[in-house]
Coordinates of C-alpha atoms in Angstrom, one line a residue:
Chain Z
M30 CA -19.7 -7.9 -17.2
A31 CA -17.7 -5.7 -19.5
G32 CA -16.9 -8.6 -21.9
K33 CA -20.6 -9.5 -22.3
S34 CA -21.8 -6.1 -23.1
S35 CA -18.9 -5.4 -25.5
T36 CA -19.8 -8.5 -27.4
R37 CA -23.3 -7.2 -27.8
S38 CA -22.0 -3.8 -29.1
E39 CA -19.6 -5.5 -31.4
G40 CA -22.5 -7.5 -32.8
Q41 CA -24.3 -4.3 -33.6
F42 CA -21.3 -3.0 -35.5
A43 CA -21.0 -6.2 -37.5
V44 CA -24.5 -6.0 -38.8
G45 CA -24.9 -2.2 -39.0
S46 CA -21.6 -0.9 -40.3
D47 CA -18.6 -2.7 -41.5
V48 CA -19.3 -6.2 -42.7
P49 CA -17.7 -6.0 -46.1
G50 CA -18.8 -8.9 -48.3
K51 CA -22.2 -10.5 -48.7
R52 CA -20.9 -13.8 -50.0
K53 CA -20.8 -16.5 -47.2
G54 CA -17.2 -17.7 -47.8
R55 CA -15.6 -14.3 -47.6
R56 CA -17.7 -13.5 -44.7
R57 CA -16.5 -16.5 -42.7
E58 CA -12.8 -15.7 -43.5
Y59 CA -13.3 -12.1 -42.5
W60 CA -14.8 -13.1 -39.2
T61 CA -11.9 -15.3 -38.3
R62 CA -9.4 -12.6 -39.0
Y63 CA -11.6 -9.9 -37.5
R64 CA -12.0 -11.9 -34.3
I65 CA -8.2 -12.5 -34.0
M66 CA -7.7 -8.8 -34.4
R67 CA -10.6 -7.9 -32.1
Y68 CA -9.9 -10.3 -29.2
V69 CA -6.3 -11.1 -29.3
L70 CA -4.3 -8.3 -30.9
V71 CA -6.1 -5.1 -30.1
P72 CA -6.3 -5.7 -26.3
W73 CA -2.6 -6.4 -26.2
L74 CA -1.8 -3.1 -28.1
F75 CA -3.4 -1.3 -25.2
L76 CA -1.5 -3.4 -22.6
I77 CA 1.9 -3.4 -24.2
P78 CA 3.2 -0.1 -22.7
I79 CA 2.3 -1.0 -19.2
L80 CA 3.6 -4.6 -19.5
A81 CA 6.9 -3.3 -20.9
L82 CA 7.3 -1.1 -17.8
H83 CA 6.2 -3.9 -15.5
A84 CA 8.7 -6.2 -17.2
F85 CA 11.5 -3.6 -16.8
V86 CA 10.9 -2.8 -13.2
V87 CA 9.5 -6.0 -11.7
V88 CA 9.6 -9.1 -13.8
F89 CA 13.2 -8.7 -15.1
P90 CA 14.7 -7.8 -11.8
A91 CA 12.7 -10.6 -10.1
A92 CA 14.0 -13.1 -12.6
Q93 CA 17.5 -11.7 -12.1
G94 CA 17.0 -12.1 -8.4
V95 CA 16.3 -15.8 -8.9
F96 CA 19.5 -16.1 -11.0
Y97 CA 21.6 -14.2 -8.5
S98 CA 20.4 -16.4 -5.6
F99 CA 22.4 -19.2 -7.1
T100 CA 25.6 -17.1 -7.3
D101 CA 28.1 -15.4 -5.0
W102 CA 27.3 -12.0 -6.5
R103 CA 28.6 -9.1 -4.4
G104 CA 26.2 -6.5 -5.9
I105 CA 28.7 -5.4 -8.5
G106 CA 31.0 -7.2 -11.0
E107 CA 30.8 -10.8 -12.0
A108 CA 28.6 -13.4 -10.4
E109 CA 29.8 -17.0 -10.1
Y110 CA 27.4 -19.9 -10.0
I111 CA 27.6 -21.7 -6.7
G112 CA 24.5 -23.9 -6.9
L113 CA 22.4 -24.2 -3.7
R114 CA 25.2 -23.0 -1.5
N115 CA 23.3 -19.8 -0.5
F116 CA 20.2 -21.8 0.4
E117 CA 22.2 -24.3 2.4
E118 CA 23.8 -21.5 4.4
M119 CA 20.5 -19.9 5.0
I120 CA 18.7 -23.1 6.2
F121 CA 21.4 -24.8 8.1
E122 CA 24.0 -22.2 9.2
D123 CA 22.9 -18.6 9.4
Q124 CA 21.6 -17.9 12.9
S125 CA 20.8 -14.3 12.1
Y126 CA 18.4 -15.5 9.3
H127 CA 16.7 -17.8 11.8
D128 CA 16.4 -15.1 14.4
A129 CA 15.1 -12.6 11.7
L130 CA 12.5 -15.2 10.6
W131 CA 11.3 -15.7 14.1
R132 CA 10.9 -11.9 14.5
N133 CA 8.8 -11.9 11.4
I134 CA 6.6 -14.7 12.8
Q135 CA 6.2 -12.7 16.1
W136 CA 5.3 -9.7 14.0
M137 CA 2.8 -11.8 12.1
L138 CA 1.2 -13.1 15.4
F139 CA 0.9 -9.5 16.5
F140 CA -0.7 -8.3 13.3
V141 CA -3.2 -11.2 12.9
T142 CA -4.5 -10.5 16.4
V143 CA -4.2 -6.9 17.7
P144 CA -5.3 -4.9 14.6
F145 CA -8.1 -7.4 13.9
A146 CA -9.4 -7.1 17.4
F147 CA -9.2 -3.3 17.3
A148 CA -10.8 -3.2 13.9
L149 CA -13.7 -5.6 14.7
F150 CA -14.4 -3.6 17.9
G151 CA -14.2 -0.2 16.1
S152 CA -16.2 -1.2 13.1
S153 CA -19.1 -2.8 15.1
L154 CA -19.3 0.4 17.2
L155 CA -19.1 2.7 14.1
A156 CA -21.7 0.6 12.2
K157 CA -24.3 1.9 14.6
V158 CA -23.3 5.5 14.3
R159 CA -25.4 7.5 11.8
R160 CA -24.7 11.2 12.5
G161 CA -21.1 12.2 11.5
A162 CA -20.2 8.7 10.4
M163 CA -18.0 10.0 7.6
F164 CA -16.1 12.3 9.9
Y165 CA -15.3 9.4 12.3
R166 CA -14.4 7.2 9.4
T167 CA -12.0 9.7 7.9
A168 CA -10.4 10.5 11.3
L169 CA -9.7 6.8 11.9
F170 CA -8.6 6.3 8.3
M171 CA -6.2 9.3 8.1
P172 CA -3.2 7.6 9.7
F173 CA -3.3 5.0 7.0
I174 CA -2.6 7.6 4.4
L175 CA 0.1 9.3 6.4
P176 CA 3.6 8.7 5.0
S177 CA 5.5 6.1 7.0
I178 CA 8.2 8.7 7.8
V179 CA 5.6 10.9 9.4
T180 CA 4.1 8.1 11.5
A181 CA 7.6 7.0 12.5
T182 CA 8.6 10.5 13.5
I183 CA 5.4 10.8 15.7
W184 CA 6.1 7.6 17.5
R185 CA 9.8 8.3 17.8
Y186 CA 8.8 11.4 19.7
L187 CA 6.1 9.7 21.7
Y188 CA 8.4 6.9 22.8
N189 CA 11.1 9.4 23.8
P190 CA 12.5 8.3 27.2
R191 CA 12.9 11.9 28.5
F192 CA 9.6 13.5 27.7
G193 CA 7.6 11.0 25.8
L194 CA 4.4 9.1 26.7
P195 CA 6.1 6.5 29.0
T196 CA 7.3 9.2 31.3
L197 CA 3.7 10.1 32.1
V198 CA 3.3 6.8 33.9
G199 CA 6.8 7.0 35.4
Y200 CA 8.5 4.7 32.9
E201 CA 11.7 6.3 32.0
K202 CA 13.4 3.8 29.8
A203 CA 13.7 4.0 26.0
L204 CA 11.0 1.7 24.6
L205 CA 12.9 1.6 21.3
G206 CA 16.2 1.2 23.0
Q207 CA 15.7 -2.1 24.8
S208 CA 15.8 -5.5 23.1
D209 CA 12.7 -6.8 24.9
T210 CA 10.4 -3.9 24.1
A211 CA 11.7 -2.5 20.8
L212 CA 10.0 -4.9 18.3
W213 CA 6.6 -4.6 20.1
S214 CA 6.8 -0.8 20.3
I215 CA 7.4 -0.6 16.6
A216 CA 4.5 -3.0 16.0
F217 CA 2.3 -0.8 18.1
A218 CA 3.2 2.3 16.1
D219 CA 2.6 0.4 12.8
N220 CA -0.7 -0.8 14.2
W221 CA -1.7 2.8 15.0
H222 CA -1.3 3.5 11.3
F223 CA -2.8 0.2 10.1
W224 CA -5.9 -0.8 12.0
G225 CA -8.1 2.1 10.8
F226 CA -7.7 0.7 7.3
L227 CA -8.9 -2.7 8.4
M228 CA -11.8 -1.1 10.3
V229 CA -13.0 0.7 7.2
L230 CA -12.9 -2.5 5.2
F231 CA -14.9 -4.3 7.8
L232 CA -17.3 -1.4 8.1
T233 CA -17.9 -1.5 4.3
A234 CA -18.5 -5.2 4.4
M235 CA -20.9 -4.8 7.4
Q236 CA -23.1 -2.5 5.4
G237 CA -23.6 -5.3 2.9
I238 CA -25.2 -7.5 5.6
P239 CA -29.0 -7.6 5.1
P240 CA -30.7 -5.8 8.1
V241 CA -33.3 -8.6 8.1
L242 CA -30.7 -10.8 9.7
Y243 CA -30.3 -8.4 12.6
D244 CA -34.0 -8.2 13.0
A245 CA -34.3 -12.0 13.1
A246 CA -31.5 -12.2 15.7
K247 CA -33.4 -9.6 17.8
V248 CA -36.6 -11.6 17.5
D249 CA -34.7 -14.7 18.6
G250 CA -33.6 -12.7 21.7
A251 CA -29.9 -12.6 20.8
N252 CA -27.7 -10.3 22.9
R253 CA -25.1 -8.0 21.5
W254 CA -22.4 -10.6 21.7
Q255 CA -24.5 -13.3 20.0
E256 CA -25.5 -10.9 17.4
F257 CA -21.9 -10.1 16.6
W258 CA -20.8 -13.7 16.7
H259 CA -23.7 -15.2 14.6
V260 CA -24.7 -12.4 12.3
T261 CA -21.9 -9.8 11.9
L262 CA -18.9 -12.0 11.9
P263 CA -20.2 -14.6 9.4
G264 CA -21.4 -11.6 7.2
I265 CA -17.9 -10.1 6.9
R266 CA -16.0 -13.4 7.0
P267 CA -14.8 -13.2 3.4
V268 CA -13.1 -9.9 4.0
V269 CA -11.7 -10.9 7.3
L270 CA -10.2 -14.1 5.9
F271 CA -8.8 -12.3 2.8
M272 CA -7.2 -9.6 5.0
L273 CA -5.8 -12.3 7.3
M274 CA -4.1 -13.7 4.3
M275 CA -2.8 -10.3 3.2
V276 CA -1.6 -9.4 6.7
M277 CA 0.3 -12.7 7.0
I278 CA 2.0 -11.9 3.7
W279 CA 2.7 -8.3 4.6
A280 CA 4.3 -9.5 7.9
F281 CA 7.1 -10.9 5.9
L282 CA 7.6 -7.7 3.9
V283 CA 7.8 -5.3 6.8
F284 CA 10.6 -2.8 6.4
D285 CA 9.9 1.0 6.6
Y286 CA 8.9 1.4 10.3
I287 CA 11.7 -0.8 11.6
F288 CA 14.3 0.8 9.3
I289 CA 13.3 4.3 10.3
L290 CA 12.7 3.7 14.0
T291 CA 15.6 1.4 15.0
G292 CA 17.4 0.3 11.8
G293 CA 17.3 -3.2 13.2
G294 CA 18.8 -2.4 16.6
P295 CA 19.3 -2.4 19.5
A296 CA 21.8 -5.2 19.1
G297 CA 19.8 -6.7 16.2
A298 CA 16.7 -7.1 18.4
T299 CA 14.4 -5.8 15.6
E300 CA 16.3 -7.2 12.6
V301 CA 13.5 -8.8 10.6
L302 CA 14.1 -10.4 7.2
G303 CA 13.6 -7.2 5.2
I304 CA 16.3 -5.4 7.3
D305 CA 18.6 -8.4 7.2
I306 CA 18.3 -8.6 3.4
Y307 CA 18.9 -4.9 3.0
K308 CA 22.0 -5.1 5.1
N309 CA 23.3 -8.2 3.3
A310 CA 22.7 -6.6 -0.1
F311 CA 23.8 -3.0 0.5
Q312 CA 26.2 -3.0 3.5
R313 CA 27.7 -6.5 3.7
F314 CA 27.9 -6.8 -0.1
E315 CA 26.4 -10.3 -0.2
A316 CA 23.8 -9.5 -2.8
G317 CA 23.6 -13.1 -4.1
Y318 CA 22.9 -14.4 -0.6
A319 CA 20.4 -11.6 0.0
A320 CA 18.6 -12.6 -3.3
A321 CA 18.3 -16.1 -1.9
Q322 CA 16.8 -14.7 1.3
G323 CA 14.3 -12.7 -0.8
I324 CA 13.3 -15.8 -2.6
S325 CA 12.6 -17.5 0.7
I326 CA 10.2 -14.7 1.5
S327 CA 8.4 -15.2 -1.8
I328 CA 8.2 -18.9 -1.0
F329 CA 6.6 -18.2 2.4
A330 CA 4.1 -15.9 0.8
G331 CA 3.4 -18.5 -1.9
L332 CA 2.8 -21.1 0.9
I333 CA 0.4 -18.8 2.7
V334 CA -1.6 -18.1 -0.6
T335 CA -1.6 -21.9 -1.3
A336 CA -2.8 -22.7 2.2
F337 CA -5.7 -20.2 1.8
A338 CA -6.5 -21.5 -1.7
F339 CA -6.6 -25.0 -0.3
L340 CA -8.9 -24.0 2.6
R341 CA -11.1 -22.3 0.1
K342 CA -11.4 -25.5 -2.0
R343 CA -12.4 -27.3 1.2
G344 CA -15.3 -25.0 1.4
W345 CA -14.1 -22.1 3.6
E346 CA -15.8 -19.2 1.7
I347 CA -12.9 -16.7 1.3
Chain A
M5 CA -35.6 -1.2 16.6
K6 CA -34.5 2.2 17.8
A7 CA -31.7 2.4 20.4
S8 CA -32.5 4.3 23.5
L9 CA -31.2 7.8 24.1
A10 CA -28.8 6.6 26.9
E11 CA -27.5 3.9 24.6
R12 CA -26.9 6.4 21.8
A13 CA -25.2 8.8 24.1
T14 CA -22.8 6.1 25.4
L15 CA -22.0 5.0 21.8
F16 CA -21.4 8.6 20.8
A17 CA -19.1 9.2 23.8
L18 CA -17.2 6.0 23.2
V19 CA -16.6 6.6 19.5
T20 CA -15.6 10.2 20.2
L21 CA -13.2 9.0 22.9
I22 CA -11.6 6.5 20.5
V23 CA -11.2 9.2 17.8
V24 CA -9.7 11.6 20.3
V25 CA -7.2 9.1 21.6
Y26 CA -6.5 8.0 18.0
V27 CA -5.9 11.4 16.6
F28 CA -3.9 12.5 19.6
P29 CA -0.5 11.4 18.2
Y30 CA -0.8 13.5 15.1
A31 CA -2.3 16.5 16.9
F32 CA 0.6 16.3 19.3
L33 CA 3.0 16.4 16.4
V34 CA 1.4 19.5 15.0
S35 CA 1.3 21.1 18.5
T36 CA 5.0 20.4 19.1
S37 CA 5.9 21.8 15.8
L38 CA 4.2 25.1 16.8
K39 CA 6.2 25.4 20.0
P40 CA 9.4 27.4 20.2
P41 CA 12.3 25.0 19.8
A42 CA 13.2 25.0 23.5
D43 CA 9.7 24.2 24.6
A44 CA 9.6 21.2 22.4
L45 CA 12.1 19.6 24.8
A46 CA 10.3 20.7 28.0
I47 CA 9.9 18.1 30.8
P48 CA 7.1 17.3 31.2
P49 CA 5.8 18.2 27.7
T50 CA 2.7 20.3 27.4
I51 CA -0.1 19.1 25.2
L52 CA -0.8 22.5 23.7
P53 CA 1.9 25.0 23.0
Q54 CA 2.3 27.7 25.7
R55 CA 3.4 30.2 23.1
I56 CA 2.8 29.8 19.4
S57 CA 5.9 30.1 17.3
L58 CA 6.7 29.4 13.7
E59 CA 10.4 29.3 14.4
N60 CA 10.6 25.6 13.6
Y61 CA 9.1 26.2 10.2
S62 CA 11.4 29.0 9.4
N63 CA 14.3 26.8 10.6
I64 CA 13.6 24.5 7.7
A65 CA 15.0 27.1 5.4
T66 CA 18.4 26.8 7.1
F67 CA 18.8 23.2 5.8
P68 CA 19.1 23.6 2.0
S69 CA 19.5 19.8 1.5
V70 CA 16.2 19.2 3.2
R71 CA 14.5 21.9 1.2
Q72 CA 16.0 20.3 -2.0
S73 CA 14.6 16.9 -0.9
F74 CA 11.0 18.4 -0.9
A75 CA 11.6 19.6 -4.5
N76 CA 12.8 16.1 -5.4
S77 CA 9.8 14.4 -3.8
L78 CA 7.5 16.7 -5.8
T79 CA 9.3 16.2 -9.1
I80 CA 9.4 12.4 -8.6
A81 CA 5.8 12.2 -7.6
L82 CA 4.7 14.3 -10.6
L83 CA 6.8 12.3 -13.0
S84 CA 5.6 9.0 -11.5
T85 CA 2.0 10.2 -11.9
L86 CA 2.6 11.2 -15.5
I87 CA 4.1 7.8 -16.4
T88 CA 1.6 5.8 -14.5
I89 CA -1.5 7.6 -15.8
S90 CA -0.4 7.7 -19.4
L91 CA 0.4 4.0 -19.4
S92 CA -2.6 2.9 -17.2
V93 CA -5.3 4.7 -19.2
P94 CA -5.0 2.4 -22.3
A95 CA -4.5 -0.6 -20.1
A96 CA -7.6 0.2 -18.0
Y97 CA -9.5 0.7 -21.2
A98 CA -8.5 -2.8 -22.4
V99 CA -9.5 -4.3 -19.0
A100 CA -12.8 -2.5 -19.0
R101 CA -13.8 -3.0 -22.7
F102 CA -12.3 -6.2 -24.1
A103 CA -12.8 -9.9 -23.4
S104 CA -11.5 -10.9 -20.0
M105 CA -8.4 -12.7 -21.2
A106 CA -6.0 -9.8 -21.0
G107 CA -7.6 -8.7 -17.8
K108 CA -7.0 -12.1 -16.3
I109 CA -3.4 -12.2 -17.3
F110 CA -3.0 -8.7 -15.8
L111 CA -4.6 -9.8 -12.6
I112 CA -2.4 -12.8 -12.2
A113 CA 0.7 -10.6 -12.9
V114 CA -0.5 -8.2 -10.1
L115 CA -1.0 -11.1 -7.6
I116 CA 2.4 -12.6 -8.3
T117 CA 4.0 -9.1 -7.9
R118 CA 2.5 -8.9 -4.5
L119 CA 4.4 -12.0 -3.4
I120 CA 7.8 -10.6 -4.3
P121 CA 9.3 -8.5 -1.5
P122 CA 10.2 -5.1 -2.7
V123 CA 13.6 -5.3 -1.1
S124 CA 14.6 -8.3 -3.2
V125 CA 13.4 -6.7 -6.4
G126 CA 15.4 -3.7 -5.3
I127 CA 18.8 -5.4 -5.4
P128 CA 18.8 -6.3 -9.1
L129 CA 16.7 -3.2 -10.0
F130 CA 19.5 -1.2 -8.4
A131 CA 22.1 -2.9 -10.7
I132 CA 19.9 -2.5 -13.8
M133 CA 19.3 1.2 -13.1
R134 CA 23.0 1.7 -12.5
S135 CA 23.9 0.1 -15.8
L136 CA 21.4 2.4 -17.5
G137 CA 22.7 5.4 -15.6
L138 CA 19.4 5.8 -14.0
T139 CA 20.4 5.6 -10.3
D140 CA 20.2 8.9 -8.6
T141 CA 17.9 10.4 -11.3
H142 CA 14.4 11.6 -10.9
I143 CA 13.2 9.3 -13.7
G144 CA 14.7 6.2 -12.2
V145 CA 12.9 6.6 -8.8
A146 CA 9.7 7.7 -10.6
L147 CA 9.8 4.5 -12.8
A148 CA 10.1 2.3 -9.7
H149 CA 7.3 4.2 -8.0
S150 CA 5.1 3.7 -11.0
T151 CA 5.1 0.0 -10.7
I152 CA 3.8 0.3 -7.1
S153 CA 0.8 2.4 -8.2
V154 CA 0.0 0.8 -11.5
P155 CA -2.2 -2.0 -10.1
L156 CA -4.3 0.5 -8.1
A157 CA -4.4 2.9 -11.0
I158 CA -5.7 0.3 -13.5
W159 CA -8.3 -0.9 -11.1
L160 CA -9.6 2.6 -10.4
L161 CA -9.5 3.7 -14.0
A162 CA -11.2 0.5 -15.2
S163 CA -14.0 0.9 -12.7
F164 CA -14.6 4.5 -13.9
M165 CA -14.5 3.4 -17.5
E166 CA -16.9 0.6 -17.0
G167 CA -19.4 3.2 -15.9
I168 CA -19.3 4.9 -19.3
P169 CA -22.1 3.8 -21.5
H170 CA -21.0 1.8 -24.6
E171 CA -23.4 3.8 -26.8
L172 CA -21.1 6.8 -26.6
E173 CA -18.2 5.0 -28.2
E174 CA -20.4 3.2 -30.6
A175 CA -21.7 6.4 -32.0
A176 CA -18.1 7.6 -32.5
R177 CA -17.1 4.3 -34.1
V178 CA -20.0 4.3 -36.5
D179 CA -18.8 7.7 -37.6
G180 CA -15.5 6.1 -38.4
C181 CA -13.5 6.5 -35.3
S182 CA -10.9 3.9 -34.5
R183 CA -10.6 2.2 -31.1
F184 CA -7.7 4.5 -30.2
G185 CA -9.6 7.4 -31.5
A186 CA -12.5 6.5 -29.3
L187 CA -10.3 6.2 -26.3
F188 CA -8.8 9.7 -26.8
R189 CA -11.9 11.5 -28.0
I190 CA -14.6 9.9 -25.9
I191 CA -13.3 7.9 -23.0
I192 CA -10.6 10.2 -21.7
P193 CA -12.7 13.4 -21.7
V194 CA -15.7 11.6 -20.1
A195 CA -13.5 9.8 -17.5
A196 CA -11.5 13.0 -16.7
G197 CA -12.8 13.2 -13.2
G198 CA -11.9 9.6 -12.5
I199 CA -8.5 10.2 -14.0
A200 CA -7.9 13.1 -11.7
V201 CA -8.9 11.1 -8.7
T202 CA -6.6 8.3 -9.7
S203 CA -3.8 10.8 -10.3
V204 CA -4.1 11.9 -6.7
F205 CA -3.7 8.3 -5.5
V206 CA -0.7 7.8 -7.7
F207 CA 0.9 11.0 -6.5
L208 CA 0.4 10.2 -2.9
A209 CA 1.8 6.6 -3.3
S210 CA 5.0 8.0 -4.8
W211 CA 5.1 10.9 -2.2
N212 CA 4.8 8.4 0.7
E213 CA 7.1 5.7 -0.7
F214 CA 10.2 4.9 1.3
L215 CA 12.1 1.8 0.2
F216 CA 12.7 2.3 -3.5
A217 CA 13.5 6.0 -2.8
L218 CA 16.1 4.8 -0.3
L219 CA 17.7 2.3 -2.7
L220 CA 17.7 4.4 -5.9
S221 CA 18.5 7.9 -4.7
S222 CA 21.8 8.3 -3.0
T223 CA 22.6 12.0 -3.1
S224 CA 21.2 14.5 -5.5
V225 CA 17.6 13.2 -5.9
K226 CA 17.1 12.1 -2.3
T227 CA 13.4 12.4 -1.5
A228 CA 12.0 14.0 1.6
P229 CA 11.2 10.8 3.6
I230 CA 14.8 9.7 3.3
A231 CA 16.1 13.2 4.2
I232 CA 13.8 13.4 7.2
A233 CA 14.9 9.9 8.3
E234 CA 18.6 10.9 8.0
F235 CA 18.0 14.3 9.6
R236 CA 18.4 12.9 13.1
T237 CA 21.7 11.2 12.5
Q238 CA 23.2 14.2 10.8
Y239 CA 22.3 17.0 13.2
G240 CA 21.3 15.1 16.3
I241 CA 17.7 15.1 17.1
Q242 CA 16.2 18.6 16.8
W243 CA 12.7 17.7 17.7
G244 CA 11.3 21.1 16.8
T245 CA 12.5 21.0 13.2
M246 CA 11.8 17.2 12.9
T247 CA 8.1 17.8 13.8
S248 CA 7.7 20.8 11.5
L249 CA 9.3 18.8 8.6
S250 CA 6.8 16.0 9.2
V251 CA 3.9 18.4 9.3
V252 CA 4.9 20.0 6.1
F253 CA 5.5 16.7 4.5
S254 CA 2.1 15.3 5.5
F255 CA 0.4 18.5 4.3
P256 CA -0.6 17.4 0.8
V257 CA -1.8 14.1 2.2
I258 CA -4.0 15.7 4.8
I259 CA -5.4 18.3 2.2
F260 CA -6.2 15.6 -0.3
S261 CA -7.8 13.3 2.1
L262 CA -10.0 16.1 3.5
L263 CA -11.0 17.3 0.1
M264 CA -11.9 13.9 -1.2
Q265 CA -12.9 11.9 2.0
K266 CA -15.2 9.4 0.4
R267 CA -13.1 8.7 -2.7
I268 CA -9.9 8.3 -0.7
V269 CA -11.4 5.8 1.6
A270 CA -13.2 3.9 -1.2
G271 CA -10.1 3.9 -3.5
M272 CA -7.6 2.8 -0.9
T273 CA -9.8 0.0 0.3
M274 CA -10.7 -1.2 -3.2
G275 CA -7.0 -1.5 -4.1
A276 CA -6.4 -3.9 -1.3
V277 CA -9.5 -6.1 -1.7
K278 CA -9.6 -6.3 -5.4
G279 CA -5.9 -6.4 -6.1

């Protein structure tokens, strides 16, 4: 859109203002150089500062990460090349890596179901609300903007075994302190912060569904459920699928909530990949190995994107 | 077709119930912070404070390191906003005004960035920052935070700039203004509102950020989230102070989101879908 209109404006310039020569040969040469300047060099001049920063803080460290993953680097000093040793250890030997990966998969299963169910329910309710819609929307969206430390503090307090929420129903054990409940309790807290965001996305998408479709469904005698299933859901499908992809990727990156609430405990019960990598890099001084684990996450994320791209090619409108 | 009154009432009640249940955790945090410290530990806890007391808030002053961490958070967030905005404005201009090539490269870079876990960028980044003497400095953390907010900043700014009519710039350029001149004299003043909104997002992103702050600030520039997270381990859990710290820390977030409801919701969701 922008490209098209700027071509038009540039045409006006060429005719109106600064075409120097009238002879055809010179004009052609001028155009070639002008175009190179116009389309290749000038845009880059505007982008160079940001790309330099990006290179410094993301690309260069990421490339170094790839390099370190083939070494026995300890986080400081020299790194010695050890080939695929880190990856072999990760795949075949390291039980804690396998356990962490399994926890990320559980986390992913939670986040591709619970928040989506909440958000679909919430958004289809809110879509019908006219008066005060913005108020409800902001109220449900607010936790998404809250800093993770604040959300975590809230839930640490609410999960407290002495005077927290569970004591109201007579459950006096620490939800965060037991291996079988800790991970799900953190997931629930994270979900409290997250689903409002999904809901607002779905709600925005729902507003783009032509009302005619709902009228048609009514005429055909569809009940609420059929209306949701045959009109609403197909209408917001691209957003739902895109967010499924993002949530699956994010499930491998989870860090903040677990780090703040349990730090990976009790007894490693909430040690997901992010925590395991953090500990390997900064506490166990196995930065090379941690880099290899980080690469494995990027590979999982890449696989997820590829899978969705493949499905899209097969005609799944994403 | 109009819904019946009963139906609308049910809907209203249901939505209100959801909102009340949903907002409860935060309301409870605020309520607890306003109780006298001893009441915060009462069993069973009361939903509303029996007596209002600001003691928890005045207690914050007795922890100088925590107070310092708020100043650090503010400095870092402001620095990060300054860096991000000054670099993103020209980039957004390029994305909004030039042929799509540069924009596409940028988009791909952003997408790839999203696949790299921050914690694994953090390891080499920590080493790089250390070799440059940037660990435990405000600027080091601010630089790291900038990269998180740059994609969103460029998207937002570009969308504001695309809304500016080309004729404005053309008039300036006919008068002999260069591209850069047009950016500074025309685009930036016209897009000032959009730049302000974007700055708020960038500020909040840095203010809320946890992981890079954890990795890159060890002592003197520790940000508030890290200080609050460590607060429990250092002094035991003092719930009263913990809750008041959290309320104070979330204050700018709440204020901004109330002031610019629509823009916050639109901006945050756009960043996710488009990026």
